[in-house]
mmCIF file of C-alpha atoms in Angstrom:
data_model
loop_
_atom_site.group_PDB
_atom_site.id
_atom_site.type_symbol
_atom_site.label_atom_id
_atom_site.label_comp_id
_atom_site.label_asym_id
_atom_site.label_seq_id
_atom_site.Cartn_x
_atom_site.Cartn_y
_atom_site.Cartn_z
ATOM 1 C CA MET A 229 -16.383 112.870 -27.160
ATOM 2 C CA LEU A 230 -13.667 113.710 -29.599
ATOM 3 C CA ASN A 231 -13.770 112.594 -33.168
ATOM 4 C CA VAL A 232 -10.608 111.694 -35.079
ATOM 5 C CA SER A 233 -11.064 111.868 -38.834
ATOM 6 C CA ARG A 234 -9.135 109.881 -41.454
ATOM 7 C CA THR A 235 -7.812 113.154 -42.921
ATOM 8 C CA ARG A 236 -6.310 114.206 -39.585
ATOM 9 C CA LEU A 237 -4.543 110.897 -39.236
ATOM 10 C CA GLY A 238 -3.348 111.148 -42.843
ATOM 11 C CA GLU A 239 -1.529 114.359 -41.969
ATOM 12 C CA VAL A 240 0.495 112.467 -39.342
ATOM 13 C CA ASP A 241 1.399 109.530 -41.528
ATOM 14 C CA GLY A 242 0.532 108.680 -45.084
ATOM 15 C CA THR A 243 -0.523 105.002 -44.774
ATOM 16 C CA TRP A 244 -2.678 103.113 -42.241
ATOM 17 C CA LYS A 245 -3.633 99.807 -40.776
ATOM 18 C CA GLY A 246 -5.459 99.115 -37.486
ATOM 19 C CA CYS A 247 -7.984 100.822 -35.200
ATOM 20 C CA CYS A 248 -7.833 103.784 -32.794
ATOM 21 C CA PHE A 249 -9.047 104.161 -29.176
ATOM 22 C CA TRP A 250 -8.788 107.174 -26.900
ATOM 23 C CA THR A 251 -9.563 108.431 -23.381
ATOM 24 C CA ASP A 252 -11.358 111.707 -22.639
ATOM 25 C CA PRO A 253 -10.613 113.402 -19.224
ATOM 26 C CA ARG A 254 -13.839 115.452 -19.453
ATOM 27 C CA ILE A 255 -15.924 112.320 -19.180
ATOM 28 C CA PRO A 256 -16.612 111.004 -15.625
ATOM 29 C CA GLY A 257 -14.264 108.218 -14.742
ATOM 30 C CA ASN A 258 -11.192 110.031 -16.111
ATOM 31 C CA GLY A 259 -8.543 107.674 -17.283
ATOM 32 C CA SER A 260 -10.957 104.978 -18.393
ATOM 33 C CA LEU A 261 -10.661 103.734 -21.962
ATOM 34 C CA HIS A 262 -13.545 104.547 -24.226
ATOM 35 C CA SER A 263 -14.035 103.329 -27.737
ATOM 36 C CA GLY A 264 -15.121 106.370 -29.603
ATOM 37 C CA GLY A 265 -14.977 104.769 -32.986
ATOM 38 C CA VAL A 266 -13.090 102.235 -34.984
ATOM 39 C CA GLU A 267 -11.707 102.730 -38.441
ATOM 40 C CA ARG A 268 -9.537 100.157 -40.285
ATOM 41 C CA TRP A 269 -7.168 100.565 -43.211
ATOM 42 C CA SER A 270 -5.209 97.670 -44.705
ATOM 43 C CA ARG A 271 -1.651 97.929 -45.968
ATOM 44 C CA LYS A 272 1.323 95.569 -46.406
ATOM 45 C CA ARG A 273 3.493 96.530 -43.419
ATOM 46 C CA SER A 274 2.528 97.736 -39.904
ATOM 47 C CA SER A 275 4.321 99.824 -37.303
ATOM 48 C CA TYR A 276 3.134 100.531 -33.831
ATOM 49 C CA SER A 277 2.537 104.172 -32.681
ATOM 50 C CA SER A 278 1.132 105.782 -29.517
ATOM 51 C CA LEU A 279 -0.106 109.365 -29.831
ATOM 52 C CA ASN A 280 -0.840 111.581 -26.782
ATOM 53 C CA CYS A 281 -2.646 114.873 -27.430
ATOM 54 C CA ALA A 282 -3.671 117.639 -25.020
ATOM 55 C CA ASN A 283 -7.125 116.253 -24.323
ATOM 56 C CA PHE A 284 -6.897 112.650 -25.507
ATOM 57 C CA SER A 285 -4.552 109.801 -26.220
ATOM 58 C CA PHE A 286 -4.995 106.874 -28.570
ATOM 59 C CA ILE A 287 -3.141 103.834 -29.875
ATOM 60 C CA LEU A 288 -2.621 103.469 -33.642
ATOM 61 C CA TRP A 289 -1.029 100.843 -35.854
ATOM 62 C CA THR A 290 0.186 102.426 -39.075
ATOM 63 C CA CYS A 291 1.891 101.115 -42.199
ATOM 64 C CA SER A 292 4.839 103.262 -43.233
ATOM 65 C CA PRO A 293 7.246 102.456 -46.127
ATOM 66 C CA GLY A 294 10.031 104.488 -44.422
ATOM 67 C CA LEU A 295 9.831 102.547 -41.108
ATOM 68 C CA SER A 296 10.883 98.928 -40.596
ATOM 69 C CA GLY A 297 9.807 96.794 -37.667
ATOM 70 C CA CYS A 298 7.721 98.060 -34.763
ATOM 71 C CA GLN A 299 8.430 101.546 -33.524
ATOM 72 C CA ARG A 300 6.831 103.496 -30.724
ATOM 73 C CA GLN A 301 6.332 107.157 -31.378
ATOM 74 C CA LEU A 302 5.023 109.713 -28.933
ATOM 75 C CA LEU A 303 3.192 112.653 -30.418
ATOM 76 C CA ARG A 304 2.246 115.651 -28.353
ATOM 77 C CA ALA A 305 0.218 118.552 -29.784
ATOM 78 C CA GLY A 306 1.115 117.535 -33.299
ATOM 79 C CA VAL A 307 4.929 117.516 -32.592
ATOM 80 C CA VAL A 308 6.899 114.305 -32.974
ATOM 81 C CA SER A 309 8.896 113.289 -29.900
ATOM 82 C CA PRO A 310 12.696 112.762 -30.228
ATOM 83 C CA LEU A 311 11.984 109.116 -29.512
ATOM 84 C CA ALA A 312 10.422 108.889 -32.954
ATOM 85 C CA GLN A 313 13.781 109.436 -34.613
ATOM 86 C CA ARG A 314 15.242 106.336 -32.994
ATOM 87 C CA ILE A 315 15.334 103.375 -35.383
ATOM 88 C CA LEU A 316 15.186 100.003 -33.759
ATOM 89 C CA PRO A 317 17.094 97.104 -35.305
ATOM 90 C CA THR A 318 15.176 95.126 -37.849
ATOM 91 C CA ARG A 319 14.494 91.447 -37.576
ATOM 92 C CA ASP A 320 15.174 89.331 -40.622
ATOM 93 C CA PHE A 321 13.402 86.050 -41.079
ATOM 94 C CA ALA A 322 14.862 83.115 -43.022
ATOM 95 C CA ALA A 323 13.149 82.063 -46.218
ATOM 96 C CA VAL A 324 10.944 79.048 -46.078
ATOM 97 C CA LYS A 325 12.726 75.947 -47.332
ATOM 98 C CA ALA A 326 11.186 74.221 -50.299
ATOM 99 C CA LYS A 327 9.766 70.836 -49.597
ATOM 100 C CA LYS A 328 11.843 68.007 -50.908
ATOM 101 C CA LYS A 329 10.189 65.722 -53.358
ATOM 102 C CA SER A 330 9.780 62.209 -52.203
ATOM 103 C CA THR A 331 11.984 59.558 -53.752
ATOM 104 C CA LYS A 332 8.939 57.700 -54.990
ATOM 105 C CA GLU A 333 7.780 60.664 -57.078
ATOM 106 C CA GLU A 334 11.261 61.100 -58.549
ATOM 107 C CA ALA A 335 11.480 57.423 -59.376
ATOM 108 C CA GLU A 336 8.142 57.551 -61.167
ATOM 109 C CA LYS A 337 9.233 60.522 -63.289
ATOM 110 C CA GLU A 338 12.612 58.994 -64.118
ATOM 111 C CA THR A 339 11.093 55.815 -65.386
ATOM 112 C CA LYS A 340 11.200 55.933 -69.150
ATOM 113 C CA LYS A 341 8.244 55.086 -71.239
ATOM 114 C CA GLU A 342 8.459 51.636 -72.702
ATOM 115 C CA LYS A 343 8.656 51.511 -76.470
ATOM 116 C CA ARG A 344 5.608 50.180 -78.150
ATOM 117 C CA VAL A 345 6.281 46.903 -79.899
ATOM 118 C CA ILE A 346 4.468 46.723 -83.222
ATOM 119 C CA ASP A 347 3.327 43.318 -84.347
ATOM 120 C CA ASP A 348 3.709 43.217 -88.137
ATOM 121 C CA ILE A 349 2.954 39.556 -88.675
ATOM 122 C CA ASP A 350 -0.533 40.135 -90.066
ATOM 123 C CA ARG A 351 0.363 43.266 -92.021
ATOM 124 C CA HIS A 352 -0.462 43.258 -95.703
ATOM 125 C CA LYS A 353 2.882 44.898 -96.542
ATOM 126 C CA PRO A 354 6.354 44.732 -94.983
ATOM 127 C CA PHE A 355 7.163 47.077 -92.123
ATOM 128 C CA GLY A 356 10.725 48.339 -92.287
ATOM 129 C CA LYS A 357 13.536 46.234 -93.743
ATOM 130 C CA SER A 358 12.136 42.788 -93.094
ATOM 131 C CA ALA A 359 13.420 39.528 -94.527
ATOM 132 C CA TRP A 360 10.570 39.164 -96.997
ATOM 133 C CA VAL A 361 11.557 38.803 -100.627
ATOM 134 C CA PRO A 362 9.703 40.992 -103.157
ATOM 135 C CA VAL A 363 7.374 39.037 -105.428
ATOM 136 C CA ASP A 364 7.605 41.387 -108.427
ATOM 137 C CA ASP A 365 10.599 43.136 -110.019
ATOM 138 C CA VAL A 366 8.978 46.528 -109.328
ATOM 139 C CA TYR A 367 8.723 47.402 -105.624
ATOM 140 C CA VAL A 368 9.429 50.182 -103.122
ATOM 141 C CA SER A 369 13.049 49.614 -102.141
ATOM 142 C CA ARG A 370 12.797 51.185 -98.691
ATOM 143 C CA PHE A 371 10.369 48.472 -97.572
ATOM 144 C CA TYR A 372 12.801 45.637 -98.346
ATOM 145 C CA PRO A 373 16.369 44.760 -97.376
ATOM 146 C CA ARG A 374 19.140 45.739 -99.774
ATOM 147 C CA THR A 375 20.037 43.054 -102.301
ATOM 148 C CA THR A 376 23.628 41.788 -102.025
ATOM 149 C CA HIS A 377 24.974 40.062 -105.125
ATOM 150 C CA SER A 378 27.922 37.791 -105.651
ATOM 151 C CA ALA A 379 31.039 39.411 -107.090
ATOM 152 C CA ALA A 380 30.618 37.729 -110.496
ATOM 153 C CA ASP A 381 26.966 38.778 -110.764
ATOM 154 C CA ALA A 382 27.851 42.355 -109.759
ATOM 155 C CA ILE A 383 30.435 42.606 -112.554
ATOM 156 C CA ASN A 384 27.910 41.275 -115.088
ATOM 157 C CA LEU A 385 25.335 43.821 -113.913
ATOM 158 C CA LEU A 386 27.810 46.642 -114.548
ATOM 159 C CA LYS A 387 28.255 45.491 -118.117
ATOM 160 C CA THR A 388 24.468 45.210 -118.513
ATOM 161 C CA PHE A 389 23.917 48.748 -117.234
ATOM 162 C CA GLN A 390 26.502 50.067 -119.675
ATOM 163 C CA GLY A 391 24.643 48.551 -122.614
ATOM 164 C CA LEU A 392 21.263 49.859 -121.456
ATOM 165 C CA ASP A 393 22.533 53.393 -120.767
ATOM 166 C CA PHE A 394 24.707 53.680 -123.906
ATOM 167 C CA THR A 395 27.634 54.941 -121.817
ATOM 168 C CA PRO A 396 31.344 54.696 -122.760
ATOM 169 C CA LEU A 397 32.722 51.183 -122.703
ATOM 170 C CA ASP A 398 36.157 52.128 -121.380
ATOM 171 C CA GLN A 399 34.901 53.816 -118.202
ATOM 172 C CA PRO A 400 36.728 52.999 -114.938
ATOM 173 C CA VAL A 401 35.484 50.473 -112.356
ATOM 174 C CA PHE A 402 35.755 51.422 -108.675
ATOM 175 C CA ILE A 403 35.321 49.627 -105.356
ATOM 176 C CA ASP A 404 34.342 51.116 -102.007
ATOM 177 C CA LEU A 405 35.239 49.056 -98.929
ATOM 178 C CA LYS A 406 34.348 49.728 -95.295
ATOM 179 C CA LEU A 407 36.819 48.073 -92.898
ATOM 180 C CA ASP A 408 36.506 46.913 -89.303
ATOM 181 C CA MET A 409 39.626 48.491 -87.777
ATOM 182 C CA LYS A 410 39.117 47.099 -84.243
ATOM 183 C CA LEU A 411 41.716 44.913 -82.566
ATOM 184 C CA GLU A 412 42.025 43.332 -79.140
ATOM 185 C CA LYS A 413 41.986 45.463 -75.963
ATOM 186 C CA LYS A 414 40.505 48.578 -77.597
ATOM 187 C CA LYS A 415 43.333 48.830 -80.120
ATOM 188 C CA LYS A 416 42.873 49.672 -83.785
ATOM 189 C CA VAL A 417 44.628 48.902 -87.028
ATOM 190 C CA ASP A 418 46.900 51.737 -88.086
ATOM 191 C CA LEU A 419 45.966 53.563 -91.263
ATOM 192 C CA PHE A 420 48.026 52.126 -94.079
ATOM 193 C CA VAL A 421 49.038 52.760 -97.673
ATOM 194 C CA SER A 422 49.767 49.745 -99.847
ATOM 195 C CA THR A 423 50.907 49.008 -103.380
ATOM 196 C CA VAL A 424 49.831 45.860 -105.232
ATOM 197 C CA HIS A 425 50.808 44.389 -108.563
ATOM 198 C CA LEU A 426 47.585 43.820 -110.483
ATOM 199 C CA PRO A 427 47.540 40.736 -112.724
ATOM 200 C CA HIS A 428 45.845 42.777 -115.459
ATOM 201 C CA PRO A 429 47.034 46.422 -115.371
ATOM 202 C CA PHE A 430 44.545 48.945 -116.714
ATOM 203 C CA ARG A 431 47.101 51.714 -117.292
ATOM 204 C CA THR A 432 49.257 51.836 -120.395
ATOM 205 C CA GLU A 433 51.818 54.293 -119.002
ATOM 206 C CA MET A 434 54.471 53.115 -116.561
ATOM 207 C CA ASN A 435 54.980 54.864 -113.218
ATOM 208 C CA LYS A 436 58.060 57.038 -112.697
ATOM 209 C CA VAL A 437 60.321 55.582 -109.984
ATOM 210 C CA LEU A 438 63.246 57.387 -108.312
ATOM 211 C CA VAL A 439 65.959 55.316 -106.589
ATOM 212 C CA PHE A 440 68.134 56.627 -103.748
ATOM 213 C CA THR A 441 71.522 54.905 -103.582
ATOM 214 C CA GLU A 442 75.177 55.883 -103.299
ATOM 215 C CA ASP A 443 76.590 52.616 -104.580
ATOM 216 C CA ASP A 444 77.693 52.737 -108.227
ATOM 217 C CA HIS A 445 76.846 49.075 -108.829
ATOM 218 C CA GLN A 446 73.317 49.481 -107.387
ATOM 219 C CA ALA A 447 72.835 52.638 -109.437
ATOM 220 C CA LYS A 448 73.745 50.753 -112.606
ATOM 221 C CA VAL A 449 71.287 47.937 -111.758
ATOM 222 C CA ALA A 450 68.524 50.482 -111.120
ATOM 223 C CA GLN A 451 69.038 52.150 -114.485
ATOM 224 C CA GLU A 452 68.997 48.793 -116.274
ATOM 225 C CA ASN A 453 65.635 47.892 -114.648
ATOM 226 C CA GLY A 454 63.845 51.086 -115.661
ATOM 227 C CA ALA A 455 64.513 53.648 -112.914
ATOM 228 C CA VAL A 456 63.850 57.168 -114.182
ATOM 229 C CA ILE A 457 66.225 58.930 -111.753
ATOM 230 C CA VAL A 458 69.068 57.445 -109.666
ATOM 231 C CA GLY A 459 71.136 59.377 -107.147
ATOM 232 C CA GLY A 460 72.109 59.998 -103.557
ATOM 233 C CA VAL A 461 72.047 62.931 -101.147
ATOM 234 C CA GLU A 462 72.558 65.400 -103.983
ATOM 235 C CA LEU A 463 68.899 64.870 -105.018
ATOM 236 C CA ILE A 464 67.472 66.236 -101.738
ATOM 237 C CA GLN A 465 67.639 69.935 -102.585
ATOM 238 C CA PRO A 466 66.232 69.612 -106.143
ATOM 239 C CA ILE A 467 63.295 67.617 -104.734
ATOM 240 C CA LEU A 468 62.632 70.298 -102.104
ATOM 241 C CA ASP A 469 62.710 72.934 -104.858
ATOM 242 C CA ASP A 470 60.232 70.905 -106.999
ATOM 243 C CA GLU A 471 62.781 70.552 -109.756
ATOM 244 C CA ILE A 472 62.541 66.731 -109.609
ATOM 245 C CA SER A 473 59.387 64.673 -109.021
ATOM 246 C CA ALA A 474 58.341 61.033 -109.397
ATOM 247 C CA ASP A 475 55.377 58.760 -108.733
ATOM 248 C CA PHE A 476 57.284 56.536 -106.283
ATOM 249 C CA TYR A 477 60.486 56.894 -104.273
ATOM 250 C CA VAL A 478 62.530 53.826 -103.250
ATOM 251 C CA ALA A 479 65.838 53.558 -101.424
ATOM 252 C CA VAL A 480 68.401 51.127 -100.070
ATOM 253 C CA PRO A 481 68.662 50.779 -96.233
ATOM 254 C CA ASP A 482 72.075 52.525 -95.988
ATOM 255 C CA ILE A 483 70.843 55.905 -97.193
ATOM 256 C CA VAL A 484 67.455 56.156 -95.434
ATOM 257 C CA SER A 485 68.872 57.988 -92.390
ATOM 258 C CA LYS A 486 70.262 60.721 -94.691
ATOM 259 C CA LEU A 487 66.841 61.375 -96.271
ATOM 260 C CA VAL A 488 65.190 62.813 -93.129
ATOM 261 C CA PRO A 489 64.882 66.357 -94.627
ATOM 262 C CA LEU A 490 62.468 64.922 -97.226
ATOM 263 C CA LYS A 491 59.938 63.540 -94.727
ATOM 264 C CA ASN A 492 57.725 66.621 -94.688
ATOM 265 C CA LYS A 493 57.973 66.998 -98.448
ATOM 266 C CA LEU A 494 57.266 63.416 -99.526
ATOM 267 C CA ARG A 495 55.042 62.448 -96.573
ATOM 268 C CA LYS A 496 53.298 59.182 -97.538
ATOM 269 C CA LYS A 497 55.667 58.649 -100.453
ATOM 270 C CA PHE A 498 58.729 58.675 -98.177
ATOM 271 C CA PRO A 499 60.581 55.319 -98.435
ATOM 272 C CA LYS A 500 59.495 52.865 -95.720
ATOM 273 C CA SER A 501 60.034 49.177 -95.186
ATOM 274 C CA LYS A 502 56.330 48.638 -94.435
ATOM 275 C CA ARG A 503 55.471 49.877 -97.917
ATOM 276 C CA GLN A 504 58.170 47.658 -99.449
ATOM 277 C CA SER A 505 59.976 50.747 -100.732
ATOM 278 C CA VAL A 506 63.181 50.090 -98.724
ATOM 279 C CA SER A 507 65.148 47.016 -99.744
ATOM 280 C CA THR A 508 68.430 45.842 -101.232
ATOM 281 C CA ASN A 509 66.559 43.988 -103.984
ATOM 282 C CA ILE A 510 66.264 46.897 -106.386
ATOM 283 C CA PRO A 511 64.923 44.922 -109.403
ATOM 284 C CA LYS A 512 62.009 43.568 -107.336
ATOM 285 C CA MET A 513 61.096 47.037 -106.038
ATOM 286 C CA LEU A 514 61.179 48.512 -109.538
ATOM 287 C CA GLU A 515 59.010 45.708 -110.898
ATOM 288 C CA LEU A 516 56.422 46.377 -108.205
ATOM 289 C CA PHE A 517 56.299 50.169 -108.384
ATOM 290 C CA LYS A 518 56.638 50.626 -112.149
ATOM 291 C CA SER A 519 53.378 48.812 -112.810
ATOM 292 C CA GLY A 520 51.997 48.719 -109.231
ATOM 293 C CA HIS A 521 48.662 50.120 -108.093
ATOM 294 C CA GLU A 522 48.579 52.140 -104.883
ATOM 295 C CA TYR A 523 45.591 52.546 -102.568
ATOM 296 C CA THR A 524 45.182 54.104 -99.130
ATOM 297 C CA VAL A 525 42.777 54.006 -96.177
ATOM 298 C CA GLU A 526 40.707 57.194 -96.026
ATOM 299 C CA ASP A 527 38.430 58.614 -93.319
ATOM 300 C CA ASP A 528 39.606 56.089 -90.717
ATOM 301 C CA CYS A 529 38.078 52.972 -92.302
ATOM 302 C CA TYR A 530 37.338 53.368 -96.051
ATOM 303 C CA VAL A 531 39.220 52.183 -99.128
ATOM 304 C CA ARG A 532 38.136 53.780 -102.414
ATOM 305 C CA THR A 533 40.179 52.932 -105.475
ATOM 306 C CA GLN A 534 39.993 51.981 -109.140
ATOM 307 C CA ILE A 535 40.616 48.327 -110.011
ATOM 308 C CA ALA A 536 39.907 48.000 -113.753
ATOM 309 C CA LYS A 537 38.126 49.339 -116.814
ATOM 310 C CA LEU A 538 34.741 48.160 -117.974
ATOM 311 C CA ASN A 539 36.018 47.117 -121.425
ATOM 312 C CA MET A 540 38.128 44.399 -119.776
ATOM 313 C CA SER A 541 36.694 40.890 -119.555
ATOM 314 C CA SER A 542 34.734 39.805 -116.489
ATOM 315 C CA GLU A 543 37.484 37.344 -115.529
ATOM 316 C CA GLN A 544 40.157 40.048 -115.631
ATOM 317 C CA ILE A 545 38.058 42.419 -113.495
ATOM 318 C CA PHE A 546 37.424 39.598 -111.021
ATOM 319 C CA ASP A 547 41.166 38.776 -110.786
ATOM 320 C CA ASN A 548 42.065 42.406 -110.078
ATOM 321 C CA LEU A 549 39.295 42.626 -107.492
ATOM 322 C CA GLN A 550 40.496 39.488 -105.758
ATOM 323 C CA THR A 551 44.109 40.751 -105.675
ATOM 324 C CA VAL A 552 43.115 44.025 -104.002
ATOM 325 C CA LEU A 553 40.823 42.370 -101.424
ATOM 326 C CA VAL A 554 43.452 39.792 -100.453
ATOM 327 C CA ASP A 555 46.032 42.529 -99.944
ATOM 328 C CA VAL A 556 43.601 44.594 -97.837
ATOM 329 C CA CYS A 557 42.775 41.657 -95.554
ATOM 330 C CA SER A 558 46.482 40.923 -95.021
ATOM 331 C CA HIS A 559 46.750 44.004 -92.764
ATOM 332 C CA ARG A 560 44.696 42.381 -89.998
ATOM 333 C CA PRO A 561 44.980 38.964 -88.276
ATOM 334 C CA ALA A 562 42.601 36.411 -89.756
ATOM 335 C CA HIS A 563 41.415 35.136 -86.351
ATOM 336 C CA MET A 564 39.834 38.542 -85.627
ATOM 337 C CA GLY A 565 37.017 37.792 -88.060
ATOM 338 C CA PRO A 566 36.001 39.441 -91.327
ATOM 339 C CA PHE A 567 37.987 42.607 -92.004
ATOM 340 C CA ILE A 568 35.624 43.962 -94.688
ATOM 341 C CA LYS A 569 32.256 45.021 -93.279
ATOM 342 C CA ARG A 570 30.720 46.316 -96.523
ATOM 343 C CA ALA A 571 31.807 46.103 -100.178
ATOM 344 C CA ILE A 572 30.456 48.100 -103.138
ATOM 345 C CA ILE A 573 31.444 47.986 -106.800
ATOM 346 C CA THR A 574 30.422 50.580 -109.359
ATOM 347 C CA SER A 575 31.414 52.148 -112.648
ATOM 348 C CA GLN A 576 31.632 55.808 -113.546
ATOM 349 C CA THR A 577 27.998 56.040 -114.731
ATOM 350 C CA SER A 578 26.198 53.108 -113.077
ATOM 351 C CA GLU A 579 24.558 52.741 -109.701
ATOM 352 C CA ALA A 580 26.368 51.219 -106.715
ATOM 353 C CA ILE A 581 26.058 47.434 -106.396
ATOM 354 C CA TRP A 582 26.641 45.703 -103.072
ATOM 355 C CA PHE A 583 28.509 42.401 -103.328
ATOM 356 C CA GLN A 584 29.675 39.680 -100.957
ATOM 357 C CA SER A 585 33.387 40.084 -100.293
ATOM 358 C CA GLN A 586 33.740 36.696 -98.592
ATOM 359 C CA ASP A 587 33.075 34.929 -101.899
ATOM 360 C CA VAL A 588 36.078 36.655 -103.479
ATOM 361 C CA LEU A 589 38.580 35.830 -100.731
ATOM 362 C CA PRO A 590 40.262 32.409 -100.825
ATOM 363 C CA GLN A 591 38.752 30.010 -98.348
ATOM 364 C CA PRO A 592 41.111 28.789 -95.583
ATOM 365 C CA THR A 593 42.203 25.186 -95.850
ATOM 366 C CA GLU A 594 41.397 22.551 -93.220
ATOM 367 C CA GLU A 595 44.994 22.554 -91.971
ATOM 368 C CA ALA A 596 44.947 26.328 -91.435
ATOM 369 C CA GLU A 597 41.678 26.092 -89.493
ATOM 370 C CA GLU A 598 43.136 23.423 -87.194
ATOM 371 C CA ARG A 599 46.160 25.629 -86.433
#
């Protein structure tokens, strides 16, 4: 019986998997299959080979990295047959599809965790900004809602803070308003710039007003009422060259179309009828803008402006505050609800004090409510 060693087979091919059988013609019953020995080697891939030698033949499954699929090779006396060079087409198998997750499992994962509701009824201290009123005058402010004062009390607190801090008495008083700019059908109030005549002006200097007119009579009236500069189209080029400047620019309706080159230069100060800076009543415009106070809406919904000085009386500060708030609320229909969402008053050195703006605004009469 012949013996086939692992080394001999390694010379034929470098990698192995399977077992070998052979037939020996010298044994009686030539042609019968005898199992002379079994040897197994494991590898990743397998290819089929049949080897016929001079005195024996055997079947071998080998694993070869250079061969794909099953190939039949005939070896005789250690020489590879031409059939071994033939490469059979490979067979590609489709990848296994991933199992779809059931809808029930997806629904369970998508369900959000319910928020835990904390019962703070029996707590010994407030949780968050609750409606509880502090018992003492010393408390942690973040545990309690912010205190909102009336407008009169807020003004008195500013004067009290000034005395306690030994700060200047003539420091300015500011207000900070947050507006609700929403209208019907997803519309919004346009950003606006307005000028009001304060009942108690806090500035000693008068504003410089320039009047555009080509009428000699209107020019004479403007000069008599305190206009600093009066002229027509001839003033356009000096203004563009920064040779002439003013705090406010007003004009009569006939000349507005000729002032288009100044739009980019003056921008918000350009004469407009909405700002009451275009009219035939020149004395009224000059009275408003010479001593008027201008404010504008910033950052889409905020009004920040000075209204008085702290050395003025509380009644004078309140009157100026009321004038500004009434003018602000006039830019939105009253039936839409409160226009001012949040109101703050402060001085230059004091802390911000929240106050109730609805107390400052005049209350609507019964006849207006019925309409």
